Amino acid sequence: MPPDDVSGRHLTPDAADSGEPPTVLLLSGPNLNLLGTRQPEIYGSATLADHVRTATDTAESLGLSVEAVATNAEAEAVEAIHRARGRNRAIVVNPGAFTHYSWALHDALAAFEGPVIELHLSNPDAREPWRRTSVVAPVATGTIAGFGGDGYRLAIAAVARLLDLG
Ligand code: DQA
């Protein structure tokens, strides 16, 4: 059985059944809660709340909705991905530093049935050598990196295309 949400409303895996827009999990990993003040020369001055708003507004314009989860903890990120199974139609994930070593995130994403967009504000390939490995990329449908906050718009637009909505 699919999980219930906090309101106790029963959720179906297929939004077409409920008449509600398909939902996208927007998952943000460690240190992204500091956006706005964290190394603005690399990550910009927008906050995570600003990026969530960009994603939400873009989603609404394309017939989607966004559920945002932000966590600094690997276990919580894994559990958010588990909850997405049968609940969310796609995942947009900025895994932060988990990108580079979390095989637990890799395995959780591999068990998700829908499209997965890996998203980075910066372009990790143009930075320190250790950032050039992504253990998420092999289980992602595609990666958007290096476009700053515009990446959130691009990622949701990519989801809409992959779900045949836009
Ligand atoms: C990041 C890039 C990662 O290498 C880094 O650890 C982050 C942010 C980005 O959005 O550019 O925390 O994912």
Coordinates of N, CA, C and O and ligand atoms in Angstrom, one line a residue:
M1 N 0.8 -1.2 0.0 CA 0.0 0.0 0.0 C 0.9 1.2 0.0 O 1.9 1.3 0.7
P2 N 0.5 2.3 -0.8 CA 1.3 3.5 -0.7 C 1.1 4.2 0.6 O 0.1 4.0 1.3
P3 N 2.1 5.0 1.0 CA 2.0 5.7 2.3 C 1.0 6.8 2.3 O 0.5 7.3 1.3
D4 N 0.6 7.2 3.5 CA -0.3 8.3 3.7 C 0.5 9.6 3.9 O 1.7 9.5 4.5
D5 N 0.0 10.7 3.6 CA 0.8 11.9 4.0 C 0.4 12.4 5.3 O -0.4 11.8 6.0
V6 N 1.0 13.5 5.8 CA 0.8 14.0 7.2 C -0.7 14.3 7.5 O -1.1 14.2 8.6
S7 N -1.4 14.6 6.5 CA -2.8 15.0 6.7 C -3.7 13.7 6.9 O -4.9 13.8 7.2
G8 N -3.1 12.6 6.6 CA -3.8 11.3 6.7 C -4.5 11.0 5.4 O -5.1 9.9 5.2
R9 N -4.4 11.9 4.4 CA -5.0 11.7 3.1 C -4.3 10.5 2.4 O -3.1 10.4 2.4
H10 N -5.0 9.6 1.8 CA -4.4 8.4 1.1 C -3.8 8.9 -0.2 O -4.4 9.6 -1.0
L11 N -2.6 8.4 -0.4 CA -1.9 8.9 -1.6 C -1.8 7.7 -2.6 O -1.5 6.6 -2.3
T12 N -2.1 8.0 -3.9 CA -2.0 7.0 -4.9 C -0.7 7.2 -5.7 O -0.3 8.3 -5.8
P13 N -0.1 6.1 -6.2 CA 1.1 6.3 -7.0 C 0.9 7.1 -8.3 O 1.8 7.8 -8.8
D14 N -0.3 7.0 -8.8 CA -0.5 7.7 -10.1 C -1.5 8.8 -9.9 O -2.6 8.7 -9.5
A15 N -0.9 10.1 -10.1 CA -1.7 11.2 -9.8 C -2.9 11.3 -10.7 O -3.9 11.9 -10.4
A16 N -2.9 10.6 -11.9 CA -4.0 10.6 -12.8 C -5.2 10.0 -12.1 O -6.4 10.4 -12.3
D17 N -5.0 9.1 -11.1 CA -6.1 8.5 -10.4 C -6.8 9.6 -9.5 O -8.0 9.5 -9.2
S18 N -6.0 10.5 -8.9 CA -6.6 11.4 -7.9 C -7.0 12.8 -8.5 O -7.6 13.6 -7.9
G19 N -6.5 13.0 -9.8 CA -6.8 14.3 -10.4 C -5.9 15.4 -9.9 O -6.0 16.6 -10.3
E20 N -4.9 15.1 -9.0 CA -4.0 16.0 -8.5 C -2.7 16.0 -9.3 O -2.4 15.0 -10.0
P21 N -2.0 17.1 -9.4 CA -0.7 17.1 -10.2 C 0.3 16.1 -9.7 O 0.4 15.9 -8.5
P22 N 1.0 15.5 -10.6 CA 2.1 14.6 -10.2 C 3.1 15.4 -9.3 O 3.4 16.5 -9.6
T23 N 3.6 14.7 -8.3 CA 4.5 15.4 -7.4 C 6.0 15.0 -7.6 O 6.3 13.8 -8.0
V24 N 6.9 16.0 -7.5 CA 8.3 15.7 -7.6 C 8.9 15.9 -6.3 O 8.7 16.9 -5.6
L25 N 9.8 15.0 -5.8 CA 10.5 15.2 -4.6 C 11.8 16.0 -5.0 O 12.5 15.6 -5.9
L26 N 11.9 17.1 -4.3 CA 13.1 18.0 -4.4 C 13.9 17.8 -3.1 O 13.6 18.2 -2.1
L27 N 15.0 17.0 -3.3 CA 15.8 16.6 -2.1 C 17.1 17.3 -2.1 O 17.9 17.3 -3.1
S28 N 17.4 18.0 -0.9 CA 18.6 18.8 -0.8 C 19.4 18.2 0.3 O 19.0 18.0 1.4
G29 N 20.7 17.9 0.0 CA 21.6 17.3 1.0 C 22.4 18.3 1.8 O 22.0 19.4 2.0
P30 N 23.5 17.8 2.4 CA 24.1 18.5 3.5 C 24.7 19.9 3.1 O 25.2 20.1 2.0
N31 N 24.5 20.8 4.0 CA 25.1 22.2 3.9 C 24.3 23.1 3.0 O 24.6 24.3 2.9
L32 N 23.3 22.5 2.3 CA 22.6 23.4 1.4 C 21.6 24.3 2.2 O 21.2 25.3 1.7
N33 N 21.4 23.9 3.4 CA 20.6 24.8 4.3 C 21.3 26.1 4.6 O 20.7 27.1 5.0
L34 N 22.6 26.1 4.3 CA 23.4 27.4 4.5 C 23.5 28.3 3.3 O 24.1 29.3 3.3
L35 N 22.8 27.8 2.2 CA 22.9 28.7 1.0 C 22.4 30.1 1.3 O 21.5 30.3 2.1
G36 N 23.0 31.0 0.7 CA 22.8 32.4 0.9 C 24.0 33.1 1.6 O 24.4 34.2 1.3
T37 N 24.5 32.3 2.6 CA 25.7 32.8 3.3 C 26.9 31.8 3.1 O 28.0 32.2 3.4
R38 N 26.7 30.6 2.5 CA 27.8 29.7 2.3 C 28.5 30.0 1.0 O 27.9 29.8 0.0
Q39 N 29.8 30.3 1.1 CA 30.6 30.5 -0.1 C 29.8 31.1 -1.2 O 29.7 30.5 -2.3
P40 N 29.3 32.3 -1.1 CA 28.4 32.9 -2.1 C 29.1 33.1 -3.4 O 28.5 33.1 -4.5
E41 N 30.5 33.2 -3.4 CA 31.2 33.3 -4.7 C 31.1 32.0 -5.5 O 31.3 32.1 -6.7
I42 N 30.8 30.9 -4.9 CA 30.6 29.6 -5.6 C 29.1 29.3 -5.8 O 28.7 28.9 -6.9
Y43 N 28.3 29.5 -4.7 CA 27.0 29.0 -4.7 C 25.9 30.1 -4.9 O 24.7 29.8 -5.0
G44 N 26.4 31.4 -4.9 CA 25.4 32.5 -5.1 C 24.8 32.9 -3.8 O 25.1 32.4 -2.7
S45 N 24.0 34.0 -3.9 CA 23.4 34.6 -2.7 C 22.0 34.2 -2.4 O 21.4 34.5 -1.4
A46 N 21.4 33.4 -3.3 CA 20.0 32.9 -3.1 C 20.0 31.8 -2.0 O 21.0 31.1 -1.8
T47 N 19.0 31.8 -1.2 CA 18.8 30.8 -0.1 C 18.2 29.5 -0.7 O 17.6 29.6 -1.8
L48 N 18.2 28.5 0.1 CA 17.5 27.3 -0.3 C 16.0 27.5 -0.5 O 15.4 27.0 -1.5
A49 N 15.5 28.3 0.4 CA 14.0 28.7 0.2 C 13.8 29.3 -1.1 O 12.7 29.1 -1.8
D50 N 14.7 30.2 -1.6 CA 14.5 30.8 -2.9 C 14.5 29.8 -4.0 O 13.7 29.8 -4.9
H51 N 15.4 28.8 -3.9 CA 15.5 27.8 -4.9 C 14.2 26.9 -4.9 O 13.7 26.5 -6.0
V52 N 13.8 26.6 -3.7 CA 12.5 25.8 -3.6 C 11.4 26.5 -4.2 O 10.6 25.9 -5.0
R53 N 11.3 27.8 -4.0 CA 10.3 28.7 -4.6 C 10.4 28.6 -6.2 O 9.4 28.5 -6.9
T54 N 11.6 28.8 -6.7 CA 11.8 28.7 -8.1 C 11.3 27.4 -8.7 O 10.5 27.3 -9.7
A55 N 11.6 26.3 -8.0 CA 11.2 24.9 -8.4 C 9.7 24.8 -8.3 O 9.1 24.3 -9.3
T56 N 9.1 25.3 -7.3 CA 7.7 25.2 -7.1 C 6.9 26.0 -8.1 O 5.9 25.5 -8.7
D57 N 7.4 27.2 -8.4 CA 6.7 28.1 -9.4 C 6.8 27.4 -10.7 O 5.8 27.4 -11.5
T58 N 8.0 26.9 -11.1 CA 8.2 26.3 -12.4 C 7.3 25.1 -12.5 O 6.6 24.8 -13.5
A59 N 7.2 24.3 -11.4 CA 6.4 23.1 -11.4 C 4.9 23.4 -11.6 O 4.3 22.8 -12.5
E60 N 4.5 24.4 -10.9 CA 3.0 24.8 -11.1 C 2.7 25.2 -12.5 O 1.7 24.8 -13.0
S61 N 3.6 25.9 -13.1 CA 3.4 26.4 -14.5 C 3.4 25.2 -15.5 O 2.9 25.3 -16.6
L62 N 3.9 24.0 -15.1 CA 4.0 22.9 -15.9 C 3.1 21.7 -15.5 O 3.2 20.6 -16.0
G63 N 2.2 22.0 -14.6 CA 1.3 20.9 -14.1 C 1.9 19.9 -13.2 O 1.4 18.8 -13.1
L64 N 2.9 20.4 -12.4 CA 3.5 19.5 -11.4 C 3.4 20.1 -10.1 O 3.2 21.3 -10.0
S65 N 3.7 19.4 -9.0 CA 3.9 20.1 -7.7 C 5.2 19.5 -7.1 O 5.7 18.4 -7.5
V66 N 5.7 20.2 -6.1 CA 7.0 19.9 -5.5 C 6.8 19.6 -4.1 O 6.1 20.3 -3.3
E67 N 7.4 18.5 -3.6 CA 7.6 18.3 -2.2 C 9.1 18.4 -1.8 O 9.9 17.7 -2.4
A68 N 9.4 19.4 -1.0 CA 10.8 19.7 -0.7 C 11.2 19.0 0.6 O 10.5 19.2 1.6
V69 N 12.4 18.4 0.6 CA 13.0 17.8 1.8 C 14.4 18.3 1.8 O 15.1 18.1 0.8
A70 N 14.9 18.8 2.9 CA 16.3 19.2 3.1 C 16.8 18.5 4.3 O 16.2 18.6 5.4
T71 N 18.0 17.9 4.2 CA 18.5 17.2 5.4 C 20.1 17.2 5.3 O 20.6 17.2 4.2
N72 N 20.7 17.3 6.5 CA 22.1 17.1 6.6 C 22.5 15.7 6.8 O 23.7 15.4 6.9
A73 N 21.5 14.8 7.0 CA 21.8 13.4 7.5 C 21.6 12.4 6.3 O 20.5 12.4 5.7
E74 N 22.5 11.6 6.2 CA 22.5 10.6 5.1 C 21.2 9.7 5.2 O 20.5 9.4 4.3
A75 N 21.0 9.2 6.5 CA 19.9 8.3 6.7 C 18.6 8.9 6.4 O 17.7 8.3 5.8
E76 N 18.4 10.2 6.7 CA 17.2 10.9 6.4 C 17.0 11.1 4.9 O 15.9 11.0 4.3
A77 N 18.1 11.3 4.2 CA 18.0 11.4 2.7 C 17.6 10.1 2.1 O 16.7 10.0 1.2
V78 N 18.2 9.0 2.6 CA 17.8 7.6 2.1 C 16.3 7.4 2.4 O 15.6 6.9 1.5
E79 N 15.9 7.7 3.6 CA 14.5 7.5 3.9 C 13.5 8.3 3.1 O 12.4 7.9 2.7
A80 N 13.9 9.6 2.8 CA 13.1 10.4 1.9 C 13.0 9.8 0.5 O 11.9 9.8 -0.1
I81 N 14.0 9.1 0.0 CA 14.0 8.5 -1.3 C 13.1 7.2 -1.2 O 12.3 6.9 -2.1
H82 N 13.2 6.5 -0.1 CA 12.3 5.3 0.1 C 10.8 5.8 0.1 O 10.0 5.2 -0.5
R83 N 10.5 6.9 0.8 CA 9.1 7.4 0.9 C 8.6 7.8 -0.5 O 7.4 7.7 -0.8
A84 N 9.6 8.2 -1.4 CA 9.2 8.7 -2.7 C 8.7 7.5 -3.6 O 7.9 7.8 -4.6
R85 N 9.1 6.3 -3.2 CA 8.7 5.1 -4.0 C 7.1 5.0 -3.9 O 6.6 4.9 -2.8
G86 N 6.5 5.0 -5.1 CA 5.0 4.9 -5.1 C 4.3 6.2 -4.7 O 3.1 6.2 -4.6
R87 N 5.0 7.3 -4.5 CA 4.4 8.5 -4.0 C 4.8 9.7 -5.0 O 3.9 10.4 -5.4
N88 N 6.0 9.8 -5.3 CA 6.5 10.9 -6.2 C 6.8 10.3 -7.6 O 7.3 9.2 -7.7
R89 N 6.5 11.1 -8.6 CA 6.7 10.6 -9.9 C 8.2 10.8 -10.4 O 8.6 10.2 -11.4
A90 N 8.9 11.7 -9.7 CA 10.3 12.0 -10.1 C 11.0 12.5 -8.9 O 10.4 13.0 -8.0
I91 N 12.3 12.5 -9.0 CA 13.2 13.1 -7.9 C 14.2 14.0 -8.6 O 14.8 13.7 -9.6
V92 N 14.2 15.2 -8.0 CA 15.3 16.2 -8.3 C 16.2 16.2 -7.1 O 15.7 16.6 -6.0
V93 N 17.4 15.8 -7.2 CA 18.3 15.7 -6.0 C 19.6 16.5 -6.2 O 20.3 16.3 -7.1
N94 N 19.8 17.5 -5.2 CA 21.1 18.0 -5.1 C 21.7 17.4 -3.8 O 21.4 17.7 -2.7
P95 N 22.6 16.4 -4.0 CA 23.0 15.6 -2.9 C 24.1 16.2 -2.1 O 24.6 15.6 -1.2
G96 N 24.5 17.5 -2.5 CA 25.7 18.1 -1.8 C 26.9 17.2 -1.8 O 27.1 16.5 -2.8
A97 N 27.6 17.1 -0.8 CA 28.8 16.3 -0.8 C 28.5 14.8 -0.8 O 29.4 14.0 -1.2
F98 N 27.3 14.4 -0.5 CA 27.0 13.0 -0.6 C 27.2 12.5 -2.1 O 27.4 11.3 -2.3
T99 N 27.1 13.4 -3.0 CA 27.3 13.1 -4.4 C 28.5 12.2 -4.6 O 28.6 11.3 -5.4
H100 N 29.6 12.6 -3.8 CA 30.9 12.1 -4.1 C 31.3 10.8 -3.5 O 32.3 10.2 -3.8
Y101 N 30.4 10.3 -2.5 CA 30.8 9.1 -1.8 C 29.6 8.2 -1.3 O 29.8 7.1 -0.8
S102 N 28.4 8.7 -1.4 CA 27.3 8.0 -0.7 C 26.7 6.9 -1.6 O 25.8 7.1 -2.4
W103 N 27.3 5.7 -1.4 CA 26.7 4.5 -2.1 C 25.3 4.2 -1.6 O 24.5 3.5 -2.2
A104 N 25.0 4.6 -0.3 CA 23.7 4.4 0.2 C 22.7 5.2 -0.6 O 21.6 4.7 -0.9
L105 N 23.0 6.4 -0.9 CA 22.1 7.2 -1.8 C 22.0 6.6 -3.2 O 20.9 6.6 -3.8
H106 N 23.1 6.2 -3.7 CA 23.1 5.5 -5.0 C 22.1 4.4 -5.0 O 21.3 4.3 -5.9
D107 N 22.2 3.5 -4.0 CA 21.4 2.3 -4.0 C 19.9 2.7 -3.8 O 19.0 2.1 -4.4
A108 N 19.7 3.7 -3.0 CA 18.3 4.1 -2.8 C 17.7 4.7 -4.1 O 16.5 4.3 -4.4
L109 N 18.5 5.5 -4.8 CA 18.0 6.1 -6.0 C 17.8 5.0 -7.1 O 16.9 5.1 -7.9
A110 N 18.6 4.0 -7.1 CA 18.5 2.9 -8.0 C 17.2 2.1 -7.8 O 16.7 1.5 -8.8
A111 N 16.7 2.2 -6.6 CA 15.4 1.5 -6.3 C 14.2 2.3 -6.6 O 13.0 1.9 -6.3
F112 N 14.4 3.6 -7.0 CA 13.3 4.5 -7.3 C 12.9 4.2 -8.8 O 13.7 4.2 -9.7
E113 N 11.6 4.2 -9.0 CA 11.1 3.7 -10.4 C 11.1 4.8 -11.4 O 11.0 4.6 -12.6
G114 N 11.1 6.1 -11.0 CA 10.9 7.2 -11.9 C 12.2 7.9 -12.3 O 13.3 7.5 -11.9
P115 N 12.0 9.0 -13.1 CA 13.2 9.8 -13.5 C 13.9 10.4 -12.3 O 13.2 10.9 -11.3
V116 N 15.2 10.5 -12.3 CA 16.0 11.1 -11.3 C 16.9 12.2 -11.9 O 17.7 11.8 -12.9
I117 N 16.8 13.4 -11.5 CA 17.7 14.5 -12.0 C 18.7 14.8 -10.9 O 18.3 15.2 -9.8
E118 N 19.9 14.7 -11.2 CA 21.0 15.1 -10.3 C 21.3 16.6 -10.6 O 21.5 17.0 -11.8
L119 N 21.3 17.4 -9.6 CA 21.4 18.9 -9.8 C 22.5 19.4 -8.9 O 22.6 19.1 -7.7
H120 N 23.3 20.3 -9.5 CA 24.3 21.0 -8.7 C 24.3 22.5 -9.1 O 24.1 22.8 -10.3
L121 N 24.4 23.4 -8.1 CA 24.5 24.8 -8.4 C 25.8 25.1 -9.2 O 25.9 25.8 -10.2
S122 N 26.9 24.6 -8.6 CA 28.2 24.7 -9.3 C 28.5 23.6 -10.3 O 27.6 22.7 -10.4
N123 N 29.6 23.7 -10.9 CA 30.0 22.6 -11.8 C 31.1 21.8 -11.2 O 32.3 22.2 -11.2
P124 N 30.7 20.7 -10.5 CA 31.8 20.0 -9.7 C 32.9 19.5 -10.6 O 34.1 19.4 -10.1
D125 N 32.7 19.3 -11.9 CA 33.8 18.8 -12.8 C 34.9 19.9 -13.0 O 36.0 19.6 -13.4
A126 N 34.5 21.2 -12.7 CA 35.5 22.3 -12.9 C 36.1 22.7 -11.6 O 36.8 23.7 -11.5
R127 N 35.9 21.8 -10.5 CA 36.4 22.2 -9.2 C 37.5 21.2 -8.8 O 38.3 20.7 -9.6
E128 N 37.6 20.9 -7.5 CA 38.7 20.1 -7.0 C 38.5 18.6 -7.6 O 37.4 18.2 -7.8
P129 N 39.6 17.9 -7.8 CA 39.5 16.6 -8.4 C 38.6 15.7 -7.6 O 37.9 14.9 -8.3
W130 N 38.5 15.7 -6.3 CA 37.6 14.8 -5.6 C 36.1 15.0 -5.9 O 35.3 14.1 -5.7
R131 N 35.8 16.2 -6.4 CA 34.4 16.5 -6.8 C 34.0 15.9 -8.2 O 32.9 16.0 -8.6
R132 N 35.0 15.4 -8.9 CA 34.8 14.9 -10.3 C 34.2 13.5 -10.3 O 33.7 13.1 -11.3
T133 N 34.1 12.9 -9.1 CA 33.4 11.6 -9.0 C 32.1 11.8 -8.5 O 31.9 12.4 -7.4
S134 N 31.1 11.3 -9.2 CA 29.7 11.3 -8.7 C 29.2 9.9 -8.6 O 29.2 9.2 -9.7
V135 N 28.8 9.4 -7.4 CA 28.3 8.1 -7.3 C 26.8 8.1 -7.6 O 26.1 7.0 -7.6
V136 N 26.2 9.3 -7.7 CA 24.8 9.5 -8.1 C 24.6 9.4 -9.6 O 23.6 8.9 -10.0
A137 N 25.5 10.0 -10.3 CA 25.4 10.1 -11.8 C 25.0 8.7 -12.5 O 24.1 8.7 -13.3
P138 N 25.6 7.6 -12.0 CA 25.2 6.3 -12.7 C 23.8 5.9 -12.6 O 23.3 5.1 -13.3
V139 N 23.1 6.5 -11.5 CA 21.7 6.1 -11.4 C 20.7 7.3 -11.6 O 19.6 7.2 -11.3
A140 N 21.3 8.3 -12.2 CA 20.5 9.5 -12.6 C 20.1 9.4 -14.0 O 20.8 8.9 -14.9
T141 N 18.9 9.9 -14.3 CA 18.5 10.0 -15.7 C 19.4 11.0 -16.4 O 19.8 10.9 -17.6
G142 N 19.7 12.1 -15.7 CA 20.6 13.1 -16.3 C 21.1 14.1 -15.2 O 20.5 14.0 -14.1
T143 N 22.1 14.9 -15.5 CA 22.7 15.8 -14.5 C 22.6 17.2 -15.0 O 22.9 17.5 -16.2
I144 N 22.2 18.2 -14.2 CA 22.3 19.6 -14.5 C 23.2 20.2 -13.5 O 23.0 20.1 -12.3
A145 N 24.3 20.9 -14.0 CA 25.3 21.4 -13.1 C 25.9 22.7 -13.7 O 26.1 22.8 -14.9
G146 N 26.1 23.6 -12.8 CA 26.9 24.8 -13.2 C 26.1 26.0 -13.7 O 26.6 27.0 -14.1
F147 N 24.7 25.9 -13.5 CA 23.9 27.0 -14.0 C 23.3 27.8 -12.8 O 22.3 28.5 -12.9
G148 N 23.9 27.6 -11.6 CA 23.4 28.3 -10.4 C 21.9 28.0 -10.2 O 21.5 26.9 -10.5
G149 N 21.2 29.0 -9.7 CA 19.8 28.8 -9.4 C 18.9 28.5 -10.6 O 17.8 27.9 -10.4
D150 N 19.4 28.8 -11.8 CA 18.6 28.5 -13.0 C 18.4 27.0 -13.1 O 17.5 26.4 -13.8
G151 N 19.4 26.2 -12.5 CA 19.3 24.8 -12.5 C 18.0 24.2 -12.0 O 17.6 23.2 -12.5
Y152 N 17.4 24.9 -11.0 CA 16.2 24.4 -10.4 C 15.1 24.5 -11.5 O 14.2 23.5 -11.6
R153 N 15.0 25.6 -12.2 CA 14.0 25.7 -13.3 C 14.3 24.6 -14.4 O 13.4 24.0 -14.8
L154 N 15.6 24.5 -14.7 CA 15.9 23.5 -15.8 C 15.6 22.1 -15.4 O 15.1 21.3 -16.2
A155 N 15.8 21.8 -14.1 CA 15.6 20.4 -13.6 C 14.1 20.1 -13.7 O 13.7 19.0 -14.1
I156 N 13.3 21.0 -13.2 CA 11.8 20.8 -13.2 C 11.3 20.7 -14.7 O 10.4 19.8 -15.0
A157 N 11.8 21.5 -15.5 CA 11.4 21.5 -17.0 C 11.8 20.1 -17.5 O 11.1 19.5 -18.3
A158 N 13.0 19.6 -17.1 CA 13.4 18.3 -17.6 C 12.5 17.2 -17.2 O 12.1 16.3 -17.9
V159 N 12.0 17.3 -15.9 CA 11.1 16.3 -15.4 C 9.8 16.4 -16.2 O 9.2 15.3 -16.6
A160 N 9.3 17.6 -16.4 CA 8.0 17.7 -17.2 C 8.2 17.1 -18.6 O 7.2 16.4 -19.0
R161 N 9.3 17.3 -19.2 CA 9.5 16.6 -20.5 C 9.5 15.1 -20.4 O 9.0 14.4 -21.2
L162 N 10.2 14.6 -19.4 CA 10.4 13.2 -19.2 C 9.0 12.5 -18.9 O 8.8 11.4 -19.2
L163 N 8.1 13.3 -18.2 CA 6.8 12.8 -17.9 C 5.8 13.1 -19.0 O 4.6 12.9 -18.8
D164 N 6.3 13.7 -20.1 CA 5.4 14.1 -21.2 C 4.4 15.1 -20.8 O 3.2 15.1 -21.3
L165 N 4.8 16.1 -20.0 CA 3.9 17.1 -19.6 C 4.1 18.5 -20.2 O 3.3 19.3 -20.3
G166 N 5.4 18.7 -20.7 CA 5.7 20.0 -21.2 C 6.5 20.0 -22.4 O 7.0 19.0 -22.8
Ligands
DQA1 C1 27.1 21.0 -4.8 C2 28.5 20.6 -5.2 C3 29.0 19.6 -4.2 O1 30.4 19.2 -4.6 C4 29.1 20.2 -2.9 O2 29.6 19.3 -1.9 C5 27.9 20.9 -2.4 C6 27.1 21.6 -3.4 C7 26.5 22.1 -5.7 O3 25.3 22.3 -5.7 O4 27.2 22.7 -6.5 O5 27.5 20.8 -1.2 O6 26.2 19.9 -4.8

